[in-house]
Amino acid sequence: MNSRLIVFKRKLTREITAVRAELVRAEQQAAPYVEFCQRRYDLLRTRLEDTQLRLAETESALADRRGNSLEIACLQDRLRAHRRIHEDVETDFQRQMDEVEGRLTASSPPGGSAQLAQLAAERHTAAIERDAAVIERDAAVIVRDAAQEERDTVRGELHARTASLQDAENAARLLR
């Protein structure tokens, strides 16, 4: 019985040695493929991290642009309100000037020189106020034009960033 065990042990040892040799050969044959897969995985992982970083930066920039868009909308609303106010003031001054001219024309000639001088002074004051309102309106128009130009610039940047964000999202989807 002892000899059978020895024979069995030798046979088992040979089989173990053969299996180990087969494992070593399989490992040697698979090593280049495993190395290739690891390099490819590392490359894709790096690209994914870069894309995620660019995506985060683009999302941040997009949030800033959205904030700028809201600010532009508020400035446009304020500009419209100022424009309406200045138009109302100019209309009011023109009406006052017309009234003064009407009273001046309707005033009677005898003893009317004092009243005429007062009406002329009122007309002069109204003309000065009208001119000031026109200057303010012109300044508001300049501010409006600058705001519109800035809005257009920001919109262009926003469109470019949105396109960049979409490209980054598409690249991220492809990497998944």
PDB file of C-alpha atoms in Angstrom:
ATOM      1  CA  MET A   1       0.000   0.000   0.000  1.00  0.00           C
ATOM      2  CA  ASN A   2       2.850   2.252   0.701  1.00  0.00           C
ATOM      3  CA  SER A   3       4.193   1.809  -2.793  1.00  0.00           C
ATOM      4  CA  ARG A   4       0.811   2.740  -4.264  1.00  0.00           C
ATOM      5  CA  LEU A   5       0.859   5.919  -2.270  1.00  0.00           C
ATOM      6  CA  ILE A   6       4.326   6.736  -3.480  1.00  0.00           C
ATOM      7  CA  VAL A   7       3.293   6.117  -7.093  1.00  0.00           C
ATOM      8  CA  PHE A   8       0.148   8.182  -6.591  1.00  0.00           C
ATOM      9  CA  LYS A   9       2.188  10.977  -4.968  1.00  0.00           C
ATOM     10  CA  ARG A  10       4.673  11.025  -7.873  1.00  0.00           C
ATOM     11  CA  LYS A  11       1.875  11.044 -10.404  1.00  0.00           C
ATOM     12  CA  LEU A  12       0.140  13.844  -8.515  1.00  0.00           C
ATOM     13  CA  THR A  13       3.404  15.806  -8.266  1.00  0.00           C
ATOM     14  CA  ARG A  14       3.947  15.467 -12.052  1.00  0.00           C
ATOM     15  CA  GLU A  15       0.401  16.670 -12.706  1.00  0.00           C
ATOM     16  CA  ILE A  16       0.877  19.626 -10.360  1.00  0.00           C
ATOM     17  CA  THR A  17       4.148  20.490 -12.094  1.00  0.00           C
ATOM     18  CA  ALA A  18       2.456  20.226 -15.504  1.00  0.00           C
ATOM     19  CA  VAL A  19      -0.437  22.428 -14.377  1.00  0.00           C
ATOM     20  CA  ARG A  20       2.002  25.004 -12.947  1.00  0.00           C
ATOM     21  CA  ALA A  21       3.973  25.018 -16.196  1.00  0.00           C
ATOM     22  CA  GLU A  22       0.753  25.445 -18.155  1.00  0.00           C
ATOM     23  CA  LEU A  23      -0.241  28.363 -15.901  1.00  0.00           C
ATOM     24  CA  VAL A  24       3.158  30.005 -16.418  1.00  0.00           C
ATOM     25  CA  ARG A  25       2.835  29.607 -20.215  1.00  0.00           C
ATOM     26  CA  ALA A  26      -0.712  30.995 -20.156  1.00  0.00           C
ATOM     27  CA  GLU A  27       0.434  33.944 -18.055  1.00  0.00           C
ATOM     28  CA  GLN A  28       3.341  34.620 -20.418  1.00  0.00           C
ATOM     29  CA  GLN A  29       1.055  34.458 -23.439  1.00  0.00           C
ATOM     30  CA  ALA A  30      -1.572  36.727 -21.831  1.00  0.00           C
ATOM     31  CA  ALA A  31       0.917  39.286 -20.453  1.00  0.00           C
ATOM     32  CA  PRO A  32       1.185  41.420 -23.641  1.00  0.00           C
ATOM     33  CA  TYR A  33      -2.602  41.559 -23.991  1.00  0.00           C
ATOM     34  CA  VAL A  34      -3.064  42.426 -20.306  1.00  0.00           C
ATOM     35  CA  GLU A  35      -0.410  45.142 -20.640  1.00  0.00           C
ATOM     36  CA  PHE A  36      -2.116  46.504 -23.775  1.00  0.00           C
ATOM     37  CA  CYS A  37      -5.502  46.528 -22.012  1.00  0.00           C
ATOM     38  CA  GLN A  38      -4.021  48.266 -18.960  1.00  0.00           C
ATOM     39  CA  ARG A  39      -2.391  50.977 -21.105  1.00  0.00           C
ATOM     40  CA  ARG A  40      -5.629  51.483 -23.006  1.00  0.00           C
ATOM     41  CA  TYR A  41      -7.614  51.654 -19.758  1.00  0.00           C
ATOM     42  CA  ASP A  42      -5.159  54.187 -18.288  1.00  0.00           C
ATOM     43  CA  LEU A  43      -5.391  56.319 -21.433  1.00  0.00           C
ATOM     44  CA  LEU A  44      -9.189  56.259 -21.453  1.00  0.00           C
ATOM     45  CA  ARG A  45      -9.293  56.988 -17.718  1.00  0.00           C
ATOM     46  CA  THR A  46      -7.059  60.045 -18.214  1.00  0.00           C
ATOM     47  CA  ARG A  47      -9.203  61.275 -21.104  1.00  0.00           C
ATOM     48  CA  LEU A  48     -12.348  60.777 -19.027  1.00  0.00           C
ATOM     49  CA  GLU A  49     -10.894  62.770 -16.121  1.00  0.00           C
ATOM     50  CA  ASP A  50      -9.810  65.560 -18.490  1.00  0.00           C
ATOM     51  CA  THR A  51     -13.243  65.626 -20.089  1.00  0.00           C
ATOM     52  CA  GLN A  52     -14.954  65.702 -16.695  1.00  0.00           C
ATOM     53  CA  LEU A  53     -12.742  68.615 -15.647  1.00  0.00           C
ATOM     54  CA  ARG A  54     -13.497  70.526 -18.857  1.00  0.00           C
ATOM     55  CA  LEU A  55     -17.185  69.758 -18.402  1.00  0.00           C
ATOM     56  CA  ALA A  56     -17.133  71.163 -14.862  1.00  0.00           C
ATOM     57  CA  GLU A  57     -15.313  74.292 -16.051  1.00  0.00           C
ATOM     58  CA  THR A  58     -17.756  74.735 -18.912  1.00  0.00           C
ATOM     59  CA  GLU A  59     -20.756  74.267 -16.617  1.00  0.00           C
ATOM     60  CA  SER A  60     -19.315  76.911 -14.296  1.00  0.00           C
ATOM     61  CA  ALA A  61     -18.785  79.300 -17.196  1.00  0.00           C
ATOM     62  CA  LEU A  62     -22.297  78.587 -18.443  1.00  0.00           C
ATOM     63  CA  ALA A  63     -23.716  79.399 -15.001  1.00  0.00           C
ATOM     64  CA  ASP A  64     -21.772  82.687 -15.080  1.00  0.00           C
ATOM     65  CA  ARG A  65     -23.151  83.453 -18.527  1.00  0.00           C
ATOM     66  CA  ARG A  66     -26.698  82.749 -17.368  1.00  0.00           C
ATOM     67  CA  GLY A  67     -26.125  85.184 -14.500  1.00  0.00           C
ATOM     68  CA  ASN A  68     -24.833  87.743 -16.989  1.00  0.00           C
ATOM     69  CA  SER A  69     -27.900  87.196 -19.156  1.00  0.00           C
ATOM     70  CA  LEU A  70     -30.154  87.948 -16.196  1.00  0.00           C
ATOM     71  CA  GLU A  71     -28.145  91.065 -15.410  1.00  0.00           C
ATOM     72  CA  ILE A  72     -28.436  92.200 -19.037  1.00  0.00           C
ATOM     73  CA  ALA A  73     -32.202  91.678 -18.932  1.00  0.00           C
ATOM     74  CA  CYS A  74     -32.420  93.810 -15.764  1.00  0.00           C
ATOM     75  CA  LEU A  75     -30.334  96.552 -17.388  1.00  0.00           C
ATOM     76  CA  GLN A  76     -32.574  96.501 -20.450  1.00  0.00           C
ATOM     77  CA  ASP A  77     -35.658  96.869 -18.241  1.00  0.00           C
ATOM     78  CA  ARG A  78     -34.078  99.818 -16.412  1.00  0.00           C
ATOM     79  CA  LEU A  79     -33.103 101.397 -19.719  1.00  0.00           C
ATOM     80  CA  ARG A  80     -36.659 101.105 -21.057  1.00  0.00           C
ATOM     81  CA  ALA A  81     -38.009 102.694 -17.866  1.00  0.00           C
ATOM     82  CA  HIS A  82     -35.520 105.581 -18.116  1.00  0.00           C
ATOM     83  CA  ARG A  83     -36.364 106.081 -21.766  1.00  0.00           C
ATOM     84  CA  ARG A  84     -40.108 106.310 -20.976  1.00  0.00           C
ATOM     85  CA  ILE A  85     -39.423 108.786 -18.155  1.00  0.00           C
ATOM     86  CA  HIS A  86     -37.267 111.001 -20.389  1.00  0.00           C
ATOM     87  CA  GLU A  87     -39.825 110.933 -23.184  1.00  0.00           C
ATOM     88  CA  ASP A  88     -42.559 111.933 -20.706  1.00  0.00           C
ATOM     89  CA  VAL A  89     -40.420 114.779 -19.331  1.00  0.00           C
ATOM     90  CA  GLU A  90     -39.640 116.073 -22.813  1.00  0.00           C
ATOM     91  CA  THR A  91     -43.323 115.931 -23.763  1.00  0.00           C
ATOM     92  CA  ASP A  92     -44.237 117.799 -20.572  1.00  0.00           C
ATOM     93  CA  PHE A  93     -41.654 120.520 -21.238  1.00  0.00           C
ATOM     94  CA  GLN A  94     -42.855 120.926 -24.799  1.00  0.00           C
ATOM     95  CA  ARG A  95     -46.438 121.255 -23.536  1.00  0.00           C
ATOM     96  CA  GLN A  96     -45.352 123.895 -20.995  1.00  0.00           C
ATOM     97  CA  MET A  97     -43.553 125.845 -23.698  1.00  0.00           C
ATOM     98  CA  ASP A  98     -46.631 125.747 -25.908  1.00  0.00           C
ATOM     99  CA  GLU A  99     -48.769 127.029 -23.015  1.00  0.00           C
ATOM    100  CA  VAL A 100     -46.348 129.869 -22.321  1.00  0.00           C
ATOM    101  CA  GLU A 101     -46.267 130.826 -25.998  1.00  0.00           C
ATOM    102  CA  GLY A 102     -50.080 130.713 -26.098  1.00  0.00           C
ATOM    103  CA  ARG A 103     -50.351 132.988 -23.069  1.00  0.00           C
ATOM    104  CA  LEU A 104     -47.735 135.269 -24.541  1.00  0.00           C
ATOM    105  CA  THR A 105     -49.680 135.588 -27.764  1.00  0.00           C
ATOM    106  CA  ALA A 106     -52.999 136.079 -25.966  1.00  0.00           C
ATOM    107  CA  SER A 107     -51.694 138.705 -23.567  1.00  0.00           C
ATOM    108  CA  SER A 108     -52.891 142.250 -24.078  1.00  0.00           C
ATOM    109  CA  PRO A 109     -50.381 144.869 -25.296  1.00  0.00           C
ATOM    110  CA  PRO A 110     -51.087 147.709 -22.803  1.00  0.00           C
ATOM    111  CA  GLY A 111     -49.165 147.172 -19.555  1.00  0.00           C
ATOM    112  CA  GLY A 112     -48.240 143.680 -20.673  1.00  0.00           C
ATOM    113  CA  SER A 113     -44.506 144.225 -20.874  1.00  0.00           C
ATOM    114  CA  ALA A 114     -43.934 142.940 -17.305  1.00  0.00           C
ATOM    115  CA  GLN A 115     -46.125 139.946 -17.987  1.00  0.00           C
ATOM    116  CA  LEU A 116     -44.411 139.516 -21.339  1.00  0.00           C
ATOM    117  CA  ALA A 117     -40.986 139.535 -19.667  1.00  0.00           C
ATOM    118  CA  GLN A 118     -42.190 136.969 -17.110  1.00  0.00           C
ATOM    119  CA  LEU A 119     -43.578 134.734 -19.842  1.00  0.00           C
ATOM    120  CA  ALA A 120     -40.342 135.047 -21.823  1.00  0.00           C
ATOM    121  CA  ALA A 121     -38.372 134.070 -18.697  1.00  0.00           C
ATOM    122  CA  GLU A 122     -40.674 131.065 -18.153  1.00  0.00           C
ATOM    123  CA  ARG A 123     -40.201 130.086 -21.761  1.00  0.00           C
ATOM    124  CA  HIS A 124     -36.442 130.397 -21.435  1.00  0.00           C
ATOM    125  CA  THR A 125     -36.483 128.261 -18.245  1.00  0.00           C
ATOM    126  CA  ALA A 126     -38.657 125.653 -19.926  1.00  0.00           C
ATOM    127  CA  ALA A 127     -36.297 125.593 -22.934  1.00  0.00           C
ATOM    128  CA  ILE A 128     -33.301 125.077 -20.622  1.00  0.00           C
ATOM    129  CA  GLU A 129     -35.094 122.251 -18.813  1.00  0.00           C
ATOM    130  CA  ARG A 130     -36.066 120.721 -22.144  1.00  0.00           C
ATOM    131  CA  ASP A 131     -32.467 120.900 -23.356  1.00  0.00           C
ATOM    132  CA  ALA A 132     -31.282 119.242 -20.122  1.00  0.00           C
ATOM    133  CA  ALA A 133     -33.856 116.487 -20.614  1.00  0.00           C
ATOM    134  CA  VAL A 134     -32.680 116.009 -24.202  1.00  0.00           C
ATOM    135  CA  ILE A 135     -29.080 115.711 -22.984  1.00  0.00           C
ATOM    136  CA  GLU A 136     -30.144 113.150 -20.377  1.00  0.00           C
ATOM    137  CA  ARG A 137     -32.078 111.251 -23.015  1.00  0.00           C
ATOM    138  CA  ASP A 138     -29.065 111.252 -25.328  1.00  0.00           C
ATOM    139  CA  ALA A 139     -26.885 109.957 -22.475  1.00  0.00           C
ATOM    140  CA  ALA A 140     -29.454 107.232 -21.801  1.00  0.00           C
ATOM    141  CA  VAL A 141     -29.381 106.287 -25.488  1.00  0.00           C
ATOM    142  CA  ILE A 142     -25.586 106.001 -25.330  1.00  0.00           C
ATOM    143  CA  VAL A 143     -25.853 103.816 -22.217  1.00  0.00           C
ATOM    144  CA  ARG A 144     -28.518 101.729 -23.946  1.00  0.00           C
ATOM    145  CA  ASP A 145     -26.377 101.247 -27.032  1.00  0.00           C
ATOM    146  CA  ALA A 146     -23.393 100.228 -24.889  1.00  0.00           C
ATOM    147  CA  ALA A 147     -25.570  97.801 -22.914  1.00  0.00           C
ATOM    148  CA  GLN A 148     -26.941  96.313 -26.133  1.00  0.00           C
ATOM    149  CA  GLU A 149     -23.434  95.918 -27.522  1.00  0.00           C
ATOM    150  CA  GLU A 150     -22.287  94.257 -24.295  1.00  0.00           C
ATOM    151  CA  ARG A 151     -25.393  92.048 -24.372  1.00  0.00           C
ATOM    152  CA  ASP A 152     -24.608  90.962 -27.925  1.00  0.00           C
ATOM    153  CA  THR A 153     -21.012  90.204 -26.956  1.00  0.00           C
ATOM    154  CA  VAL A 154     -22.101  88.185 -23.931  1.00  0.00           C
ATOM    155  CA  ARG A 155     -24.684  86.332 -26.011  1.00  0.00           C
ATOM    156  CA  GLY A 156     -22.006  85.407 -28.537  1.00  0.00           C
ATOM    157  CA  GLU A 157     -19.768  84.136 -25.753  1.00  0.00           C
ATOM    158  CA  LEU A 158     -22.707  82.287 -24.230  1.00  0.00           C
ATOM    159  CA  HIS A 159     -23.456  80.568 -27.539  1.00  0.00           C
ATOM    160  CA  ALA A 160     -19.788  79.602 -27.924  1.00  0.00           C
ATOM    161  CA  ARG A 161     -19.647  78.231 -24.369  1.00  0.00           C
ATOM    162  CA  THR A 162     -22.905  76.347 -24.872  1.00  0.00           C
ATOM    163  CA  ALA A 163     -21.513  74.730 -28.015  1.00  0.00           C
ATOM    164  CA  SER A 164     -18.322  73.860 -26.139  1.00  0.00           C
ATOM    165  CA  LEU A 165     -20.376  72.373 -23.303  1.00  0.00           C
ATOM    166  CA  GLN A 166     -22.392  70.298 -25.743  1.00  0.00           C
ATOM    167  CA  ASP A 167     -19.178  69.053 -27.362  1.00  0.00           C
ATOM    168  CA  ALA A 168     -17.790  68.137 -23.937  1.00  0.00           C
ATOM    169  CA  GLU A 169     -21.010  66.340 -22.999  1.00  0.00           C
ATOM    170  CA  ASN A 170     -20.956  64.428 -26.282  1.00  0.00           C
ATOM    171  CA  ALA A 171     -17.329  63.445 -25.690  1.00  0.00           C
ATOM    172  CA  ALA A 172     -18.174  62.349 -22.148  1.00  0.00           C
ATOM    173  CA  ARG A 173     -21.075  60.248 -23.457  1.00  0.00           C
ATOM    174  CA  LEU A 174     -18.768  58.585 -25.969  1.00  0.00           C
ATOM    175  CA  LEU A 175     -16.316  57.703 -23.211  1.00  0.00           C
ATOM    176  CA  ARG A 176     -19.007  56.059 -21.098  1.00  0.00           C
TER     177      ARG A 176
END
